[in-house]
Amino acid sequence: MAYQFYSVTQEGVLEEHTALDVFRYPMGDVTLRVDGNLHTQDIEVVVVTETAPDWTIVYEWASLVGSSARRVLVLPYLPSARGDKDYPNPAAINARIAAASGITDVVTLDPHSSKWLDTLSFANPAIVVHELDLPSIVSDTVGEYTYLGVIGPDAGSTERASAVAQRLGLPVHICSKKRDPATGRLSGYVAPQEVIDNPGEYLVVDDICDGGGTFLLLTDAVSDEHALDLWVSHGGFTKRLHALMTRYRRVITTDSLPSAVFHTSEWSGAEWGRMIREGENAHTAADELRDRVRVVPLLPHIANAVIALDNN
């Protein structure tokens, strides 16, 4: 569901609201309805996984829980985050809308850049920002695997790839690319020589996979002796997963976007059917696919972050 509503109970548990429901009128406009009595707590939470949220829902929710001390907006993926360099700037516009909504806190994961959160803080300095611990989430997910290093696919990935590498105790290697500013097309790509000279297993780390072109160029820049796993915090997968899965040993993402859940399930279902038709054991096929494509649930990490507000 694109909008989920929670309270932190007096026992310190994140509990889903059953009294709140998003209602869509036949003409398409939406509102938030209350079924019965709405009992609020000191900390109220809304989790939004829409890439283009209907801010009406957020504003109505903030109004309904206005008596609560903390009104926490969880945006695992910041809406229009990739528009941080566009004009007009949709990242900044969404941030300003959020700033005026009546929230007290924002929780997010792996922001594309600082633009969104900087604008939010400038527009409303009282809002407290909490970023989920990306290196810990990645480490908890891939800790069973062994890598020679972490690869950042471009200069923009340097900070997050370096943080993950530090957490894993591995060296970090950053690729370079050139993009035509007029068309957006990539015109050149170079992998670090140290990676080229040392074939083996590597973890590629970045925040967003849209069409996946950069990640495919990376596989072209290394040899077949390089075994690459891909971590992307936000799996848009707008050109689906097939091309990536032919080049990467594993693809790992989170459920921050509905598209990540949909496309990974779609690919796994189609691949499972193919393996069964070719005579693979059903359980063996399922186990293999679970290892090749993984979607990390964020709710436990969100719960820990929100409950910590109560402890503070």
Short mmCIF file of C-alpha atoms in Angstrom, two decimals:
data_model
loop_
_atom_site.label_atom_id
_atom_site.label_comp_id
_atom_site.label_asym_id
_atom_site.label_seq_id
_atom_site.Cartn_x
_atom_site.Cartn_y
_atom_site.Cartn_z
CA MET A 1 0.00 0.00 0.00
CA ALA A 2 1.25 3.46 -0.89
CA TYR A 3 0.11 5.03 2.41
CA GLN A 4 0.37 3.23 5.74
CA PHE A 5 -0.51 4.73 9.12
CA TYR A 6 0.98 3.77 12.48
CA SER A 7 1.20 4.78 16.13
CA VAL A 8 3.94 4.09 18.64
CA THR A 9 2.08 2.57 21.59
CA GLN A 10 2.83 3.29 25.23
CA GLU A 11 4.62 -0.08 25.26
CA GLY A 12 7.00 1.18 22.56
CA VAL A 13 5.56 -0.89 19.70
CA LEU A 14 4.85 0.35 16.17
CA GLU A 15 1.19 -0.51 15.64
CA GLU A 16 -0.77 -0.04 12.41
CA HIS A 17 -3.84 2.20 12.47
CA THR A 18 -7.00 0.38 11.41
CA ALA A 19 -9.23 3.44 11.68
CA LEU A 20 -7.60 5.38 8.82
CA ASP A 21 -8.30 4.62 5.19
CA VAL A 22 -7.46 6.36 1.91
CA PHE A 23 -10.69 6.77 -0.06
CA ARG A 24 -10.77 7.49 -3.78
CA TYR A 25 -13.86 9.10 -5.26
CA PRO A 26 -15.17 7.87 -8.64
CA MET A 27 -13.74 11.01 -10.32
CA GLY A 28 -10.28 10.16 -8.97
CA ASP A 29 -9.76 12.68 -6.15
CA VAL A 30 -8.76 11.22 -2.79
CA THR A 31 -9.35 11.88 0.87
CA LEU A 32 -8.54 10.30 4.22
CA ARG A 33 -11.46 8.74 6.06
CA VAL A 34 -11.77 7.76 9.70
CA ASP A 35 -13.61 4.55 10.45
CA GLY A 36 -14.84 4.78 14.04
CA ASN A 37 -12.79 6.45 16.75
CA LEU A 38 -9.24 7.57 16.04
CA HIS A 39 -7.08 7.03 19.13
CA THR A 40 -3.76 8.78 18.73
CA GLN A 41 -0.49 8.42 20.62
CA ASP A 42 2.40 10.80 21.28
CA ILE A 43 4.10 9.55 18.11
CA GLU A 44 2.07 9.14 14.92
CA VAL A 45 3.60 7.86 11.69
CA VAL A 46 2.68 7.80 8.01
CA VAL A 47 4.79 5.75 5.58
CA VAL A 48 4.54 6.89 1.95
CA THR A 49 6.03 4.79 -0.85
CA GLU A 50 4.59 6.74 -3.78
CA THR A 51 7.16 8.33 -6.08
CA ALA A 52 4.61 11.11 -6.68
CA PRO A 53 2.57 11.24 -3.46
CA ASP A 54 -0.79 12.94 -3.17
CA TRP A 55 0.12 15.55 -0.58
CA THR A 56 -3.57 15.93 0.29
CA ILE A 57 -3.31 12.64 2.18
CA VAL A 58 -0.27 13.78 4.16
CA TYR A 59 -1.84 17.13 5.03
CA GLU A 60 -5.13 15.54 6.11
CA TRP A 61 -3.28 12.95 8.21
CA ALA A 62 -1.17 15.65 9.91
CA SER A 63 -4.36 17.56 10.70
CA LEU A 64 -6.10 14.50 12.15
CA VAL A 65 -3.14 13.69 14.44
CA GLY A 66 -2.30 17.32 15.14
CA SER A 67 -2.49 16.85 18.92
CA SER A 68 0.36 14.30 18.87
CA ALA A 69 3.80 15.51 19.91
CA ARG A 70 5.58 13.85 16.97
CA ARG A 71 4.06 13.54 13.51
CA VAL A 72 6.55 11.49 11.54
CA LEU A 73 6.52 11.38 7.74
CA VAL A 74 8.45 8.38 6.43
CA LEU A 75 9.55 8.81 2.82
CA PRO A 76 11.99 5.95 2.12
CA TYR A 77 12.44 7.47 -1.35
CA LEU A 78 12.25 11.26 -1.43
CA PRO A 79 9.76 12.29 -4.16
CA SER A 80 11.42 13.78 -7.25
CA ALA A 81 14.83 13.35 -5.61
CA ARG A 82 16.48 12.95 -9.01
CA GLY A 83 15.17 16.35 -10.08
CA ASP A 84 17.68 18.11 -7.86
CA LYS A 85 19.36 19.79 -10.86
CA ASP A 86 16.25 20.41 -12.99
CA TYR A 87 14.38 23.67 -13.56
CA PRO A 88 11.91 24.17 -12.07
CA ASN A 89 13.40 22.08 -9.30
CA PRO A 90 10.89 19.33 -8.38
CA ALA A 91 13.06 18.07 -5.51
CA ALA A 92 12.98 21.48 -3.83
CA ILE A 93 9.28 21.97 -4.60
CA ASN A 94 8.33 18.65 -2.97
CA ALA A 95 10.50 19.50 0.03
CA ARG A 96 8.76 22.85 0.49
CA ILE A 97 5.35 21.16 0.28
CA ALA A 98 6.43 18.67 2.97
CA ALA A 99 7.77 21.48 5.15
CA ALA A 100 4.35 23.13 5.36
CA SER A 101 2.35 19.94 5.97
CA GLY A 102 2.38 19.97 9.78
CA ILE A 103 4.93 17.19 10.30
CA THR A 104 7.62 17.27 12.97
CA ASP A 105 9.99 14.60 11.61
CA VAL A 106 11.07 13.00 8.34
CA VAL A 107 12.60 9.54 8.03
CA THR A 108 14.26 8.53 4.77
CA LEU A 109 16.86 6.22 3.22
CA ASP A 110 19.85 7.09 1.06
CA PRO A 111 18.86 10.51 -0.36
CA HIS A 112 19.97 11.05 -3.94
CA SER A 113 21.57 14.36 -2.97
CA SER A 114 21.38 16.93 -0.20
CA LYS A 115 19.05 19.25 -2.15
CA TRP A 116 15.73 17.84 -0.89
CA LEU A 117 16.61 17.74 2.79
CA ASP A 118 18.50 21.05 2.70
CA THR A 119 15.43 22.73 1.22
CA LEU A 120 13.18 21.10 3.83
CA SER A 121 15.38 22.36 6.67
CA PHE A 122 15.58 25.84 5.18
CA ALA A 123 11.80 26.03 4.76
CA ASN A 124 11.06 24.65 8.22
CA PRO A 125 14.09 24.37 10.54
CA ALA A 126 11.95 22.77 13.27
CA ILE A 127 11.53 19.53 11.31
CA VAL A 128 13.97 16.84 12.45
CA VAL A 129 15.50 14.63 9.75
CA HIS A 130 16.44 11.00 10.36
CA GLU A 131 18.33 8.96 7.75
CA LEU A 132 18.20 5.19 8.08
CA ASP A 133 21.67 3.68 8.47
CA LEU A 134 22.45 2.53 4.93
CA PRO A 135 25.82 0.86 5.68
CA SER A 136 24.23 -1.19 8.47
CA ILE A 137 21.32 -2.26 6.27
CA VAL A 138 23.67 -3.30 3.47
CA SER A 139 26.03 -5.07 5.88
CA ASP A 140 23.18 -7.00 7.49
CA THR A 141 22.01 -8.08 4.05
CA VAL A 142 25.27 -9.09 2.33
CA GLY A 143 27.33 -10.06 5.37
CA GLU A 144 27.30 -13.73 4.35
CA TYR A 145 29.03 -12.97 1.05
CA THR A 146 32.74 -12.36 0.42
CA TYR A 147 33.94 -9.51 -1.79
CA LEU A 148 37.28 -8.11 -2.95
CA GLY A 149 35.88 -4.59 -2.79
CA VAL A 150 32.97 -2.20 -3.26
CA ILE A 151 32.47 -0.42 -6.60
CA GLY A 152 30.77 2.95 -7.00
CA PRO A 153 29.47 3.13 -10.58
CA ASP A 154 30.10 6.88 -10.92
CA ALA A 155 31.36 9.91 -9.02
CA GLY A 156 27.92 10.59 -7.57
CA SER A 157 28.03 7.27 -5.72
CA THR A 158 31.35 7.97 -3.98
CA GLU A 159 30.01 8.92 -0.55
CA ARG A 160 27.55 6.04 -0.15
CA ALA A 161 29.85 3.43 -1.69
CA SER A 162 32.70 4.57 0.57
CA ALA A 163 30.47 4.39 3.66
CA VAL A 164 29.37 0.86 2.79
CA ALA A 165 32.94 -0.19 2.03
CA GLN A 166 34.12 1.15 5.36
CA ARG A 167 31.40 -0.76 7.17
CA LEU A 168 32.34 -3.97 5.34
CA GLY A 169 36.06 -3.39 5.85
CA LEU A 170 36.73 -3.35 2.11
CA PRO A 171 38.46 -1.01 -0.37
CA VAL A 172 36.27 1.22 -2.52
CA HIS A 173 36.70 1.76 -6.26
CA ILE A 174 34.91 4.52 -8.18
CA CYS A 175 34.17 4.36 -11.90
CA SER A 176 33.97 7.40 -14.14
CA LYS A 177 31.50 8.26 -16.89
CA LYS A 178 30.59 11.06 -19.25
CA ARG A 179 27.02 12.06 -20.07
CA ASP A 180 25.80 14.36 -22.86
CA PRO A 181 23.97 17.13 -20.97
CA ALA A 182 21.70 17.79 -23.96
CA THR A 183 20.44 14.22 -24.42
CA GLY A 184 21.28 12.58 -21.10
CA ARG A 185 22.97 9.73 -22.96
CA LEU A 186 26.17 8.20 -21.64
CA SER A 187 29.12 8.74 -23.95
CA GLY A 188 32.03 7.14 -22.10
CA TYR A 189 32.69 4.80 -19.19
CA VAL A 190 35.86 3.65 -17.43
CA ALA A 191 36.28 1.10 -14.63
CA PRO A 192 39.17 1.48 -12.15
CA GLN A 193 42.33 -0.27 -13.34
CA GLU A 194 42.73 -1.99 -9.96
CA VAL A 195 39.36 -3.69 -10.45
CA ILE A 196 40.20 -4.67 -14.04
CA ASP A 197 43.51 -6.18 -12.94
CA ASN A 198 41.98 -8.17 -10.06
CA PRO A 199 39.06 -10.32 -11.22
CA GLY A 200 36.80 -11.70 -8.50
CA GLU A 201 33.67 -10.87 -6.56
CA TYR A 202 32.65 -7.24 -6.05
CA LEU A 203 29.64 -5.41 -4.66
CA VAL A 204 28.37 -2.49 -6.75
CA VAL A 205 26.55 0.13 -4.62
CA ASP A 206 24.34 3.03 -5.68
CA ASP A 207 21.11 4.71 -4.62
CA ILE A 208 18.80 4.37 -7.63
CA CYS A 209 18.38 2.04 -10.57
CA ASP A 210 16.16 3.64 -13.19
CA GLY A 211 16.79 2.12 -16.61
CA GLY A 212 20.05 0.51 -15.48
CA GLY A 213 22.23 1.79 -18.31
CA THR A 214 25.13 2.79 -16.06
CA PHE A 215 25.18 -0.62 -14.38
CA LEU A 216 25.25 -2.38 -17.75
CA LEU A 217 28.15 -0.20 -18.89
CA LEU A 218 30.05 -1.22 -15.77
CA THR A 219 29.72 -4.90 -16.70
CA ASP A 220 31.02 -4.09 -20.18
CA ALA A 221 34.06 -2.41 -18.63
CA VAL A 222 35.21 -5.54 -16.76
CA SER A 223 35.85 -9.13 -17.78
CA ASP A 224 33.66 -12.22 -17.54
CA GLU A 225 35.88 -13.28 -14.62
CA HIS A 226 34.40 -10.50 -12.50
CA ALA A 227 31.38 -11.64 -10.47
CA LEU A 228 29.29 -8.60 -9.63
CA ASP A 229 26.49 -8.21 -7.10
CA LEU A 230 24.38 -5.05 -7.32
CA TRP A 231 22.92 -3.12 -4.39
CA VAL A 232 20.52 -0.29 -5.21
CA SER A 233 18.60 1.30 -2.36
CA HIS A 234 15.69 2.30 -4.61
CA GLY A 235 14.79 -0.10 -7.40
CA GLY A 236 12.90 1.78 -10.10
CA PHE A 237 13.77 -0.85 -12.74
CA THR A 238 11.90 1.10 -15.42
CA LYS A 239 13.35 -1.14 -18.13
CA ARG A 240 12.70 -4.26 -16.07
CA LEU A 241 15.26 -6.65 -14.72
CA HIS A 242 16.11 -9.04 -17.54
CA ALA A 243 19.19 -7.24 -18.86
CA LEU A 244 20.60 -6.69 -15.37
CA MET A 245 20.04 -10.31 -14.38
CA THR A 246 21.99 -11.55 -17.39
CA ARG A 247 25.02 -9.50 -16.25
CA TYR A 248 24.84 -9.52 -12.45
CA ARG A 249 25.07 -12.51 -10.18
CA ARG A 250 22.68 -10.94 -7.67
CA VAL A 251 20.48 -7.84 -7.57
CA ILE A 252 19.54 -6.56 -4.12
CA THR A 253 17.21 -3.66 -3.35
CA THR A 254 14.68 -2.52 -0.74
CA ASP A 255 10.90 -2.19 -0.81
CA SER A 256 11.16 1.62 -0.79
CA LEU A 257 9.38 1.71 -4.17
CA PRO A 258 6.41 -0.35 -5.37
CA SER A 259 8.24 -0.86 -8.67
CA ALA A 260 11.03 -2.75 -6.88
CA VAL A 261 8.58 -5.25 -5.45
CA PHE A 262 6.64 -5.57 -8.70
CA HIS A 263 9.55 -6.01 -11.11
CA THR A 264 11.53 -8.39 -8.90
CA SER A 265 8.42 -10.54 -8.41
CA GLU A 266 7.67 -10.41 -12.13
CA TRP A 267 11.19 -11.50 -13.07
CA SER A 268 11.34 -14.21 -10.40
CA GLY A 269 7.98 -15.63 -11.46
CA ALA A 270 8.95 -15.78 -15.13
CA GLU A 271 12.37 -17.26 -14.34
CA TRP A 272 10.87 -19.84 -11.98
CA GLY A 273 8.48 -20.94 -14.75
CA ARG A 274 11.37 -21.29 -17.20
CA MET A 275 13.42 -23.36 -14.75
CA ILE A 276 10.49 -25.68 -14.04
CA ARG A 277 9.86 -26.19 -17.77
CA GLU A 278 13.52 -27.15 -18.13
CA GLY A 279 13.16 -29.80 -15.42
CA GLU A 280 14.50 -27.97 -12.36
CA ASN A 281 13.17 -29.04 -8.97
CA ALA A 282 10.62 -26.47 -7.75
CA HIS A 283 12.18 -26.03 -4.30
CA THR A 284 15.70 -25.83 -5.71
CA ALA A 285 14.59 -23.23 -8.24
CA ALA A 286 12.89 -21.16 -5.56
CA ASP A 287 15.98 -21.23 -3.32
CA GLU A 288 18.22 -20.19 -6.23
CA LEU A 289 15.96 -17.30 -7.16
CA ARG A 290 15.74 -16.09 -3.56
CA ASP A 291 19.52 -15.82 -3.59
CA ARG A 292 19.68 -14.05 -6.95
CA VAL A 293 17.03 -11.37 -6.32
CA ARG A 294 16.47 -9.96 -2.86
CA VAL A 295 14.12 -7.23 -1.66
CA VAL A 296 14.97 -6.01 1.83
CA PRO A 297 11.92 -4.96 3.91
CA LEU A 298 12.45 -1.53 5.43
CA LEU A 299 9.66 -1.58 8.00
CA PRO A 300 11.80 -3.15 10.77
CA HIS A 301 14.42 -0.42 10.27
CA ILE A 302 11.72 2.26 10.15
CA ALA A 303 10.19 0.88 13.34
CA ASN A 304 13.54 1.01 15.14
CA ALA A 305 14.11 4.61 14.05
CA VAL A 306 10.64 5.77 15.06
CA ILE A 307 10.57 3.93 18.39
CA ALA A 308 13.94 5.50 19.19
CA LEU A 309 12.21 8.89 19.07
CA ASP A 310 10.07 7.77 22.00
CA ASN A 311 13.17 6.67 23.93
CA ASN A 312 14.74 10.08 23.30
#
